[in-house]
mmCIF file of C-alpha atoms in Angstrom:
data_model
loop_
_atom_site.group_PDB
_atom_site.id
_atom_site.type_symbol
_atom_site.label_atom_id
_atom_site.label_comp_id
_atom_site.label_asym_id
_atom_site.label_seq_id
_atom_site.Cartn_x
_atom_site.Cartn_y
_atom_site.Cartn_z
ATOM 1 C CA ASN A 1 -0.095 -17.903 -2.135
ATOM 2 C CA ALA A 2 -0.961 -15.873 0.972
ATOM 3 C CA GLY A 3 -3.494 -13.829 -1.028
ATOM 4 C CA VAL A 4 -1.033 -11.745 -2.996
ATOM 5 C CA MET A 5 0.713 -12.189 -6.333
ATOM 6 C CA GLN A 6 3.670 -10.359 -7.757
ATOM 7 C CA ASN A 7 4.890 -10.132 -11.307
ATOM 8 C CA PRO A 8 7.173 -10.451 -12.936
ATOM 9 C CA ARG A 9 9.044 -12.863 -10.697
ATOM 10 C CA HIS A 10 12.327 -11.994 -12.379
ATOM 11 C CA LEU A 11 13.113 -8.798 -14.209
ATOM 12 C CA VAL A 12 16.309 -7.877 -16.030
ATOM 13 C CA ARG A 13 16.960 -4.299 -17.017
ATOM 14 C CA ARG A 14 19.916 -2.398 -18.397
ATOM 15 C CA ARG A 15 21.169 0.698 -16.650
ATOM 16 C CA GLY A 16 18.987 3.680 -17.477
ATOM 17 C CA GLN A 17 15.857 1.690 -18.263
ATOM 18 C CA GLU A 18 12.648 1.710 -16.263
ATOM 19 C CA ALA A 19 11.431 -1.125 -14.062
ATOM 20 C CA ARG A 20 7.761 -1.665 -13.217
ATOM 21 C CA LEU A 21 6.926 -4.127 -10.477
ATOM 22 C CA ARG A 22 3.355 -5.205 -9.882
ATOM 23 C CA CYS A 23 1.640 -6.413 -6.728
ATOM 24 C CA SER A 24 -1.863 -7.850 -6.953
ATOM 25 C CA PRO A 25 -3.613 -8.461 -3.652
ATOM 26 C CA MET A 26 -6.689 -10.656 -3.562
ATOM 27 C CA LYS A 27 -9.929 -8.740 -3.839
ATOM 28 C CA GLY A 28 -10.827 -7.002 -0.617
ATOM 29 C CA HIS A 29 -7.247 -6.398 0.490
ATOM 30 C CA SER A 30 -6.577 -2.706 0.249
ATOM 31 C CA HIS A 31 -3.361 -2.219 2.210
ATOM 32 C CA VAL A 32 0.004 -2.836 0.584
ATOM 33 C CA TYR A 33 3.567 -2.486 1.831
ATOM 34 C CA TRP A 34 6.622 -2.563 -0.419
ATOM 35 C CA TYR A 35 9.997 -3.761 0.849
ATOM 36 C CA ARG A 36 13.437 -4.014 -0.719
ATOM 37 C CA GLN A 37 15.896 -6.725 0.232
ATOM 38 C CA LEU A 38 19.476 -6.518 -0.931
ATOM 39 C CA PRO A 39 21.388 -9.813 -1.160
ATOM 40 C CA GLU A 40 22.282 -11.202 2.271
ATOM 41 C CA GLU A 41 20.521 -8.312 4.002
ATOM 42 C CA GLY A 42 17.287 -7.640 5.871
ATOM 43 C CA LEU A 43 13.977 -6.168 4.793
ATOM 44 C CA LYS A 44 13.926 -2.427 4.201
ATOM 45 C CA PHE A 45 10.529 -0.736 4.314
ATOM 46 C CA MET A 46 9.862 1.500 1.328
ATOM 47 C CA VAL A 47 6.224 2.563 1.207
ATOM 48 C CA TYR A 48 2.776 1.830 2.642
ATOM 49 C CA LEU A 49 -0.243 2.389 0.440
ATOM 50 C CA GLN A 50 -3.966 2.085 0.638
ATOM 51 C CA LYS A 51 -6.184 2.261 -2.405
ATOM 52 C CA GLU A 52 -5.558 5.654 -4.090
ATOM 53 C CA ASN A 53 -3.528 6.841 -1.087
ATOM 54 C CA ILE A 54 0.111 6.876 -0.008
ATOM 55 C CA ILE A 55 0.100 6.512 3.762
ATOM 56 C CA ASP A 56 3.840 6.447 4.438
ATOM 57 C CA GLU A 57 6.653 6.773 1.913
ATOM 58 C CA SER A 58 9.398 7.495 4.421
ATOM 59 C CA GLY A 59 11.497 4.566 3.192
ATOM 60 C CA MET A 60 11.340 5.457 -0.453
ATOM 61 C CA PRO A 61 14.373 7.084 -2.123
ATOM 62 C CA LYS A 62 13.508 10.656 -3.065
ATOM 63 C CA GLU A 63 14.489 10.265 -6.689
ATOM 64 C CA ARG A 64 13.649 7.712 -9.386
ATOM 65 C CA PHE A 65 11.248 5.680 -7.198
ATOM 66 C CA SER A 66 7.473 6.019 -7.113
ATOM 67 C CA ALA A 67 4.554 3.851 -6.071
ATOM 68 C CA GLU A 68 0.844 3.832 -6.608
ATOM 69 C CA PHE A 69 -2.185 1.715 -5.754
ATOM 70 C CA PRO A 70 -5.052 2.772 -7.992
ATOM 71 C CA LYS A 71 -8.694 2.104 -7.350
ATOM 72 C CA GLU A 72 -8.635 -0.635 -9.963
ATOM 73 C CA GLY A 73 -5.666 -2.828 -10.731
ATOM 74 C CA PRO A 74 -2.441 -3.770 -9.010
ATOM 75 C CA SER A 75 -0.088 -1.689 -6.951
ATOM 76 C CA ILE A 76 2.891 -0.565 -9.028
ATOM 77 C CA LEU A 77 6.405 0.172 -7.838
ATOM 78 C CA ARG A 78 8.198 2.117 -10.530
ATOM 79 C CA ILE A 79 11.938 2.637 -10.701
ATOM 80 C CA GLN A 80 13.160 5.057 -13.348
ATOM 81 C CA GLN A 81 16.674 5.113 -14.796
ATOM 82 C CA VAL A 82 17.733 1.990 -12.920
ATOM 83 C CA VAL A 83 21.285 1.627 -11.644
ATOM 84 C CA ARG A 84 23.194 -1.504 -10.604
ATOM 85 C CA GLY A 85 22.532 -0.707 -6.954
ATOM 86 C CA ASP A 86 18.805 -1.198 -7.560
ATOM 87 C CA SER A 87 19.417 -4.932 -8.061
ATOM 88 C CA ALA A 88 17.504 -6.578 -5.234
ATOM 89 C CA ALA A 89 14.430 -8.567 -4.333
ATOM 90 C CA TYR A 90 11.328 -6.423 -4.015
ATOM 91 C CA PHE A 91 8.520 -7.820 -1.898
ATOM 92 C CA CYS A 92 5.050 -6.523 -1.383
ATOM 93 C CA ALA A 93 3.037 -7.512 1.660
ATOM 94 C CA ILE A 94 -0.629 -7.215 2.447
ATOM 95 C CA THR A 95 -2.442 -6.816 5.684
ATOM 96 C CA PRO A 96 -5.903 -8.340 5.889
ATOM 97 C CA LEU A 97 -7.746 -5.436 7.432
ATOM 98 C CA GLN A 98 -7.072 -1.895 8.512
ATOM 99 C CA GLY A 99 -6.004 -1.856 12.111
ATOM 100 C CA HIS A 100 -4.373 -5.283 11.902
ATOM 101 C CA ASN A 101 -0.691 -5.907 12.204
ATOM 102 C CA GLU A 102 -0.179 -9.189 10.355
ATOM 103 C CA GLN A 103 1.555 -8.916 7.024
ATOM 104 C CA PHE A 104 1.641 -11.631 4.387
ATOM 105 C CA PHE A 105 4.241 -11.471 1.678
ATOM 106 C CA GLY A 106 4.055 -12.007 -2.025
ATOM 107 C CA PRO A 107 6.679 -14.165 -3.755
ATOM 108 C CA GLY A 108 8.790 -11.160 -4.687
ATOM 109 C CA THR A 109 10.310 -9.751 -7.847
ATOM 110 C CA ARG A 110 14.026 -10.204 -8.329
ATOM 111 C CA LEU A 111 15.376 -7.258 -10.246
ATOM 112 C CA THR A 112 18.743 -7.541 -11.925
ATOM 113 C CA VAL A 113 20.297 -4.452 -13.458
ATOM 114 C CA LEU A 114 23.010 -5.155 -15.994
ATOM 115 C CA GLY B 1 10.242 5.928 16.891
ATOM 116 C CA GLU B 2 10.507 2.202 17.407
ATOM 117 C CA ASN B 3 13.829 0.406 17.097
ATOM 118 C CA VAL B 4 14.219 -3.367 17.074
ATOM 119 C CA GLU B 5 17.529 -5.103 17.693
ATOM 120 C CA GLN B 6 18.030 -8.789 16.987
ATOM 121 C CA HIS B 7 20.763 -11.153 18.196
ATOM 122 C CA PRO B 8 22.698 -13.113 17.224
ATOM 123 C CA SER B 9 23.201 -12.352 13.549
ATOM 124 C CA THR B 10 24.283 -15.951 12.937
ATOM 125 C CA LEU B 11 23.496 -19.022 15.032
ATOM 126 C CA SER B 12 24.838 -22.481 14.406
ATOM 127 C CA VAL B 13 23.386 -25.406 16.372
ATOM 128 C CA GLN B 14 23.649 -29.164 16.215
ATOM 129 C CA GLU B 15 20.631 -30.961 14.796
ATOM 130 C CA GLY B 16 18.346 -31.933 17.634
ATOM 131 C CA ASP B 17 19.502 -29.125 19.918
ATOM 132 C CA SER B 18 17.495 -26.002 20.733
ATOM 133 C CA ALA B 19 17.945 -22.569 19.196
ATOM 134 C CA VAL B 20 17.057 -19.244 20.786
ATOM 135 C CA ILE B 21 16.923 -15.896 18.990
ATOM 136 C CA LYS B 22 16.378 -12.690 20.939
ATOM 137 C CA CYS B 23 14.977 -9.286 20.070
ATOM 138 C CA THR B 24 14.646 -6.089 22.030
ATOM 139 C CA TYR B 25 12.393 -3.163 21.228
ATOM 140 C CA SER B 26 12.323 0.437 22.386
ATOM 141 C CA ASP B 27 8.694 1.611 22.118
ATOM 142 C CA SER B 28 6.612 0.600 25.124
ATOM 143 C CA ALA B 29 3.474 1.112 23.000
ATOM 144 C CA SER B 30 4.391 -1.849 20.789
ATOM 145 C CA ASN B 31 1.879 -4.620 21.256
ATOM 146 C CA TYR B 32 2.375 -7.088 18.404
ATOM 147 C CA PHE B 33 5.504 -9.182 17.833
ATOM 148 C CA PRO B 34 5.702 -11.555 14.867
ATOM 149 C CA TRP B 35 8.480 -13.872 13.752
ATOM 150 C CA TYR B 36 9.135 -14.617 10.096
ATOM 151 C CA LYS B 37 11.174 -17.375 8.502
ATOM 152 C CA GLN B 38 12.816 -16.796 5.138
ATOM 153 C CA GLU B 39 14.366 -19.697 3.294
ATOM 154 C CA LEU B 40 16.923 -19.002 0.605
ATOM 155 C CA GLY B 41 15.310 -17.407 -2.425
ATOM 156 C CA LYS B 42 11.841 -17.462 -0.901
ATOM 157 C CA ARG B 43 9.440 -14.957 0.634
ATOM 158 C CA PRO B 44 9.377 -14.258 4.391
ATOM 159 C CA GLN B 45 6.659 -16.361 6.020
ATOM 160 C CA LEU B 46 4.947 -15.682 9.308
ATOM 161 C CA ILE B 47 5.636 -18.601 11.640
ATOM 162 C CA ILE B 48 4.398 -17.369 14.991
ATOM 163 C CA ASP B 49 3.328 -14.127 16.629
ATOM 164 C CA ILE B 50 2.460 -12.872 20.082
ATOM 165 C CA ARG B 51 0.477 -9.952 21.399
ATOM 166 C CA SER B 52 1.307 -8.020 24.523
ATOM 167 C CA ASN B 53 -1.534 -9.465 26.561
ATOM 168 C CA VAL B 54 0.212 -12.863 26.771
ATOM 169 C CA GLY B 55 3.668 -13.899 27.909
ATOM 170 C CA GLU B 56 4.209 -17.065 25.904
ATOM 171 C CA LYS B 57 2.814 -18.844 22.884
ATOM 172 C CA LYS B 58 3.684 -22.281 21.532
ATOM 173 C CA ASP B 59 3.127 -24.048 18.253
ATOM 174 C CA GLN B 60 4.648 -27.530 18.157
ATOM 175 C CA ARG B 61 8.447 -27.070 18.191
ATOM 176 C CA ILE B 62 8.429 -23.288 18.176
ATOM 177 C CA ALA B 63 7.567 -20.902 20.956
ATOM 178 C CA VAL B 64 7.779 -17.188 21.558
ATOM 179 C CA THR B 65 8.163 -15.501 24.928
ATOM 180 C CA LEU B 66 7.565 -11.842 25.713
ATOM 181 C CA ASN B 67 8.864 -9.787 28.613
ATOM 182 C CA LYS B 68 7.092 -6.434 28.444
ATOM 183 C CA THR B 69 8.938 -4.990 31.409
ATOM 184 C CA ALA B 70 12.322 -5.642 29.866
ATOM 185 C CA LYS B 71 11.023 -5.009 26.336
ATOM 186 C CA HIS B 72 12.367 -8.176 24.834
ATOM 187 C CA PHE B 73 10.944 -11.210 23.127
ATOM 188 C CA SER B 74 12.520 -14.450 22.019
ATOM 189 C CA LEU B 75 11.971 -17.258 19.546
ATOM 190 C CA HIS B 76 12.658 -20.769 20.768
ATOM 191 C CA ILE B 77 13.005 -23.731 18.419
ATOM 192 C CA THR B 78 13.346 -27.148 20.032
ATOM 193 C CA GLU B 79 14.573 -30.402 18.469
ATOM 194 C CA THR B 80 15.985 -28.524 15.503
ATOM 195 C CA GLN B 81 15.888 -30.160 12.097
ATOM 196 C CA PRO B 82 17.733 -29.398 8.851
ATOM 197 C CA GLU B 83 14.642 -27.718 7.416
ATOM 198 C CA ASP B 84 14.839 -25.135 10.199
ATOM 199 C CA SER B 85 17.898 -23.665 8.478
ATOM 200 C CA ALA B 86 16.817 -20.203 7.295
ATOM 201 C CA VAL B 87 16.980 -16.528 8.162
ATOM 202 C CA TYR B 88 14.597 -15.521 10.936
ATOM 203 C CA PHE B 89 13.301 -11.968 11.362
ATOM 204 C CA CYS B 90 11.563 -10.477 14.367
ATOM 205 C CA ALA B 91 9.394 -7.371 14.216
ATOM 206 C CA ALA B 92 7.356 -5.084 16.460
ATOM 207 C CA SER B 93 4.279 -3.037 15.784
ATOM 208 C CA SER B 94 1.848 -0.703 17.511
ATOM 209 C CA MET B 95 -1.212 1.349 16.752
ATOM 210 C CA ASP B 96 0.939 4.440 17.268
ATOM 211 C CA SER B 97 3.096 3.417 14.311
ATOM 212 C CA ASN B 98 0.043 2.931 12.132
ATOM 213 C CA TYR B 99 0.455 -0.828 12.636
ATOM 214 C CA GLN B 100 3.603 -0.844 10.547
ATOM 215 C CA LEU B 101 6.144 -3.534 11.346
ATOM 216 C CA ILE B 102 9.570 -2.401 12.516
ATOM 217 C CA TRP B 103 12.011 -5.155 11.637
ATOM 218 C CA GLY B 104 15.058 -6.695 13.242
ATOM 219 C CA ALA B 105 18.113 -7.286 11.073
ATOM 220 C CA GLY B 106 17.675 -11.044 10.917
ATOM 221 C CA THR B 107 19.386 -14.159 12.264
ATOM 222 C CA LYS B 108 20.850 -16.782 9.989
ATOM 223 C CA LEU B 109 20.194 -20.143 11.642
ATOM 224 C CA ILE B 110 22.395 -23.008 10.530
ATOM 225 C CA ILE B 111 21.528 -26.539 11.608
ATOM 226 C CA LYS B 112 24.587 -28.806 11.585
ATOM 227 C CA PRO B 113 23.913 -32.476 10.800
#
């Protein structure tokens, strides 16, 4: 599983609801990237987090989206007041160690907004 | 900042033939170049990578070449098989970019039987 789990694998929300996506790296992995992939499109970087720290959120929409990676527990990508355009696959990726480039992806969460 | 361009966007080859996908990058500080394969409905998976201290790397039917002077790198797949059908993404990374991967737009590879 490449050392990272995501849940739920599929999430259905109605417009205006909140979506919470979880990314659980194996113990010892403290660097997480979140990506969004619209159907038939490429990977769009959203945010890079270390434990208790947001390193780079330049790809994150300014409104409705937030991310965290607490000291204990999974990384959470939170989307408030979802709209149909938020329907996409959301992947998190881990990198084994700080200062390493390789990224290994989780299985993704497919969000559908009705 | 870094910019990665990938071509072609779609590539159709006969089974058994070779496929080549090309990427160019803009930041001369980039020193790590991975290739990912994404099958339909699945996660992107790292299939091969190369660092700037080598010019070529092979793993069975796949190989990657790097030309630092021209700032381009290519993925080569020989003796293509139906299971090679997927979307392939290239990326580039450097210490200057905090090791973040800058991604190409992807190439849809179709293997015709």
